[in-house]
XYZ file of C-alpha atoms in Angstrom:
332
model
C 107.685 81.405 51.862
C 104.368 83.394 52.666
C 103.354 82.745 56.139
C 100.606 85.207 55.707
C 101.690 88.457 57.358
C 100.129 91.235 55.732
C 102.036 94.317 54.455
C 100.582 96.912 57.179
C 101.528 94.436 59.774
C 105.027 93.924 58.466
C 105.407 97.929 58.180
C 103.994 98.032 61.849
C 106.268 95.528 63.167
C 109.208 97.441 61.151
C 108.220 100.619 62.590
C 107.929 99.264 66.098
C 111.651 97.422 65.873
C 112.943 101.026 64.678
C 111.402 102.891 67.536
C 113.051 100.333 69.898
C 116.369 100.922 68.220
C 116.334 104.582 68.747
C 115.148 104.210 72.396
C 118.152 101.743 72.695
C 120.680 103.880 71.328
C 119.246 106.590 73.586
C 119.464 104.872 76.657
C 122.990 103.541 75.738
C 124.239 107.270 75.129
C 123.240 108.805 78.111
C 125.806 109.675 80.186
C 125.805 106.801 83.364
C 126.317 107.690 87.058
C 129.472 106.469 88.422
C 128.697 104.674 91.678
C 131.009 102.461 93.853
C 130.638 100.205 96.437
C 130.208 101.722 100.211
C 128.943 98.885 102.592
C 126.632 96.188 102.873
C 122.728 96.122 104.019
C 122.777 94.653 107.652
C 119.522 95.471 108.064
C 115.914 95.923 106.815
C 112.715 96.923 108.876
C 109.184 97.205 107.851
C 106.598 99.140 109.645
C 103.096 98.234 108.869
C 101.260 100.587 111.456
C 102.775 103.850 111.316
C 104.734 104.555 114.790
C 104.460 100.963 116.013
C 107.049 98.690 116.493
C 108.960 97.545 113.147
C 109.468 93.505 112.095
C 113.001 92.712 110.974
C 112.958 90.951 107.644
C 115.481 89.192 105.792
C 114.418 91.036 102.433
C 111.807 92.460 100.616
C 110.557 94.257 97.793
C 110.881 97.837 97.303
C 107.849 99.565 95.646
C 106.849 103.105 94.581
C 105.291 103.696 98.168
C 107.850 101.736 100.118
C 108.628 98.492 101.496
C 106.617 95.290 100.901
C 107.030 92.025 102.724
C 104.041 89.357 101.560
C 100.770 91.020 101.882
C 102.350 93.759 104.576
C 103.229 97.192 103.153
C 105.349 99.487 105.264
C 103.251 102.304 107.139
C 99.792 101.163 105.355
C 97.556 101.176 108.523
C 97.441 104.017 110.514
C 96.058 104.899 114.216
C 93.793 107.976 114.452
C 92.053 109.726 117.011
C 88.465 110.900 117.915
C 88.764 113.737 115.425
C 90.718 111.287 112.822
C 93.832 113.150 113.219
C 96.892 110.707 112.822
C 98.349 109.775 116.226
C 102.016 108.588 116.611
C 104.563 108.448 119.538
C 104.753 112.108 119.970
C 101.041 111.768 121.707
C 101.252 108.426 122.832
C 104.908 107.070 123.546
C 103.243 103.488 124.354
C 102.462 102.882 120.745
C 106.010 101.557 120.766
C 105.077 98.776 122.766
C 102.520 97.471 119.916
C 104.072 94.753 117.859
C 102.369 94.113 114.529
C 102.965 90.512 112.823
C 101.430 88.916 110.076
C 99.563 85.726 111.047
C 100.402 82.203 110.080
C 97.575 82.014 107.620
C 98.885 85.415 105.829
C 95.187 86.883 106.258
C 95.567 88.827 109.616
C 97.478 91.584 110.648
C 98.396 90.881 114.240
C 98.807 93.340 117.241
C 100.290 92.406 120.221
C 100.992 94.638 123.441
C 101.561 94.081 127.153
C 98.380 93.006 129.176
C 96.197 93.294 126.017
C 94.891 89.956 123.775
C 96.418 89.503 120.293
C 94.365 91.480 117.921
C 93.620 90.225 114.356
C 92.575 92.585 111.691
C 91.692 90.952 108.362
C 93.764 92.325 105.500
C 91.076 91.674 103.225
C 88.685 94.629 104.761
C 85.837 93.137 103.015
C 85.649 90.701 105.882
C 84.750 93.499 108.393
C 81.298 93.572 109.058
C 79.972 95.477 106.325
C 77.836 98.007 108.738
C 81.481 98.829 109.887
C 82.605 99.292 106.190
C 83.481 102.984 105.640
C 86.575 105.251 104.369
C 87.680 108.100 106.959
C 89.275 111.027 105.826
C 92.463 112.049 107.744
C 95.789 114.130 107.354
C 99.189 113.388 107.934
C 101.449 116.785 108.270
C 99.950 119.050 105.322
C 98.436 116.286 103.305
C 95.068 115.008 103.210
C 94.699 111.082 102.908
C 92.122 108.623 103.372
C 91.893 105.298 104.999
C 89.496 102.264 105.398
C 87.982 101.682 108.762
C 89.491 98.459 110.448
C 86.321 97.746 112.526
C 84.960 98.298 116.015
C 86.976 95.081 117.178
C 89.866 97.131 116.412
C 88.816 100.423 118.093
C 88.031 98.578 121.101
C 91.491 97.140 121.682
C 92.886 100.453 120.620
C 90.759 102.313 123.193
C 91.621 100.040 125.962
C 95.525 100.046 125.280
C 95.603 103.820 125.381
C 92.930 104.101 127.815
C 90.953 106.528 125.730
C 88.256 106.393 123.459
C 87.653 106.476 120.036
C 91.010 105.555 118.934
C 90.763 103.790 115.485
C 92.723 101.912 112.719
C 92.423 102.695 109.139
C 94.121 100.706 106.035
C 95.353 102.923 103.294
C 94.656 99.260 100.928
C 93.955 100.438 97.344
C 93.325 104.120 98.216
C 95.037 107.084 96.755
C 98.384 107.362 98.189
C 100.181 110.734 98.885
C 101.842 112.708 96.169
C 105.066 113.684 97.288
C 105.234 116.770 94.569
C 102.053 117.912 96.253
C 103.339 118.612 99.537
C 103.395 122.205 100.159
C 106.669 122.377 102.150
C 108.567 119.217 100.688
C 106.807 119.141 97.144
C 109.841 120.948 95.750
C 112.439 117.920 96.538
C 110.579 115.079 94.935
C 109.861 114.222 91.096
C 106.973 112.858 89.141
C 105.856 109.830 90.500
C 106.903 109.865 93.670
C 104.567 108.695 95.983
C 103.923 107.120 99.564
C 101.275 105.954 102.153
C 101.325 107.165 105.488
C 104.959 108.138 105.780
C 106.203 111.227 106.954
C 108.013 112.713 103.901
C 109.113 109.781 101.605
C 108.799 106.059 101.478
C 112.559 105.081 102.884
C 114.861 105.776 105.267
C 118.567 104.739 105.562
C 121.229 105.060 108.493
C 124.825 103.816 108.488
C 125.503 101.910 111.612
C 128.790 104.235 112.024
C 126.535 107.212 112.272
C 124.756 105.635 115.543
C 128.096 104.392 116.872
C 129.269 108.043 116.666
C 126.388 109.407 118.462
C 126.532 106.669 120.991
C 130.295 107.723 121.788
C 128.740 111.085 122.910
C 125.646 109.655 124.962
C 125.883 108.480 128.394
C 123.345 106.423 127.730
C 123.630 104.652 124.464
C 120.406 104.085 121.926
C 119.544 101.649 119.526
C 118.540 101.722 115.966
C 115.218 101.452 117.115
C 115.119 104.923 118.472
C 115.185 105.778 114.849
C 112.983 103.561 112.666
C 114.968 103.300 109.363
C 114.112 100.738 106.912
C 117.508 100.103 105.586
C 120.671 99.977 107.871
C 124.396 100.008 106.615
C 127.391 98.528 107.828
C 131.077 99.317 106.425
C 130.634 102.828 105.820
C 132.343 105.831 108.214
C 129.750 107.778 110.312
C 127.377 109.890 108.095
C 129.108 108.905 105.173
C 125.842 108.435 103.795
C 124.927 112.112 104.108
C 127.124 112.670 100.918
C 125.481 110.298 98.673
C 122.877 111.600 95.863
C 121.858 108.186 94.596
C 122.131 104.612 95.495
C 121.914 100.828 94.576
C 121.271 98.010 96.456
C 122.187 94.598 95.394
C 122.396 93.131 91.521
C 118.909 93.103 90.902
C 118.538 96.740 89.968
C 116.705 98.638 93.151
C 118.008 102.278 92.668
C 117.221 105.118 95.040
C 117.309 108.740 95.223
C 118.276 111.167 98.296
C 115.442 113.202 98.564
C 116.469 114.708 101.953
C 118.246 114.670 105.199
C 115.841 112.952 108.018
C 114.801 115.755 110.344
C 114.628 114.140 114.029
C 111.803 114.556 116.630
C 110.656 113.777 119.739
C 110.235 110.226 118.877
C 113.607 109.484 119.229
C 113.414 110.171 123.020
C 110.881 107.228 123.449
C 112.420 104.028 124.888
C 111.399 101.390 122.345
C 111.381 99.014 125.249
C 109.475 100.573 127.759
C 107.333 103.183 125.891
C 108.590 105.774 128.131
C 109.689 109.034 126.824
C 112.565 110.720 127.935
C 113.341 114.216 128.566
C 116.615 115.215 126.370
C 118.159 112.215 124.832
C 119.508 111.670 122.476
C 117.970 114.917 120.680
C 119.867 117.107 122.662
C 123.045 115.729 121.705
C 121.970 115.672 118.365
C 121.252 119.204 118.491
C 124.475 120.103 119.533
C 126.411 118.906 116.171
C 123.932 117.956 113.664
C 121.892 120.923 112.936
C 121.193 122.096 109.355
C 123.444 125.064 108.153
C 121.921 128.630 108.944
C 122.431 129.714 105.045
C 121.157 126.427 103.747
C 118.464 126.745 101.066
C 116.431 124.169 102.595
C 116.636 125.513 106.500
C 112.681 126.111 106.052
C 112.281 122.224 105.827
C 114.972 121.325 108.649
C 114.345 124.487 111.122
C 116.328 123.901 114.208
C 115.610 119.922 114.053
C 118.708 117.739 114.259
C 119.512 115.597 110.958
C 120.172 111.817 111.290
C 119.880 109.395 108.323
C 118.536 110.029 104.625
C 114.975 110.043 102.991
C 114.987 108.255 100.155
C 112.534 107.430 97.132
C 112.851 104.912 94.572
C 113.880 105.464 90.785
C 113.881 101.645 90.014
C 112.131 99.072 91.964
C 112.583 95.476 92.713
C 113.815 93.011 95.462
C 116.470 93.533 98.501
C 118.020 91.176 100.729
C 120.251 91.471 103.976
C 124.055 91.192 102.619
C 123.380 93.107 99.579
C 126.314 95.497 98.370
C 125.242 99.245 98.480
C 126.477 101.119 95.858
C 126.759 105.116 95.975
C 127.043 107.806 93.858
C 127.781 111.434 95.352
C 127.174 112.889 91.593
């Protein structure tokens, strides 16, 4: 029966089928990396504004540049000072008191802080007055990155909270992200396609509950997971078991992550997330007593004398994750 297909179309279709078959055979014959179940995803956090408080979520979407929950994206907003230099709890510990949230109508990023009215920042930046719409050039460590100015209302709010002038909020929105392989220090650790927003080094950070318990067993005053600001928390592992993983999968929906490096810790860990006060030594002092990079490590120039706690990850396969998902890991 003639159904009206031309010979070129038939030939083209057969060629596509042949290519698909070859690709399937290639995929099926590739050696598969063995993963085994190692624990459960016990908590998920998203940090819409770099260095401000996080939001505990039941689950989210792992994208190439970080977690997403509805219209909120991880570290897609950032505070900059009068010189447009990125600002964190290292310079302003009280940033730990700024709580982001999503408005009920999902149109606004909201910021709350002690003795401050709620700030509502339009997620659609076209709603900011036209005379205030501009793109600001900034920099996160070694890499330039831009952001859309979130308006004078946000600038006044931040400047009032810090009691210093000209603090601005910027939003990455649809501007180009950072490319990990272009980082002068960390680029050799990345792969083609690795991108991130305003995060320091990679889109994701994972820490095991047992690792925190191990640290707290050495401290006079225990600290919380909020001191370390992970995206993913794992239960059911031994202390620092995550150090040994090279690749992992989360749940049955196909999310696959690759360890890029260990997370070197800085003075932000000394900030009490409940008070916004930076303490003198701990937990950094204790971490340095047993979590330093070896002197002969080929990555010593990355870690220097900063203690290591948690693993920085990049995605190979994106998708959704939920609290309670099984974690599968490989040490190959």
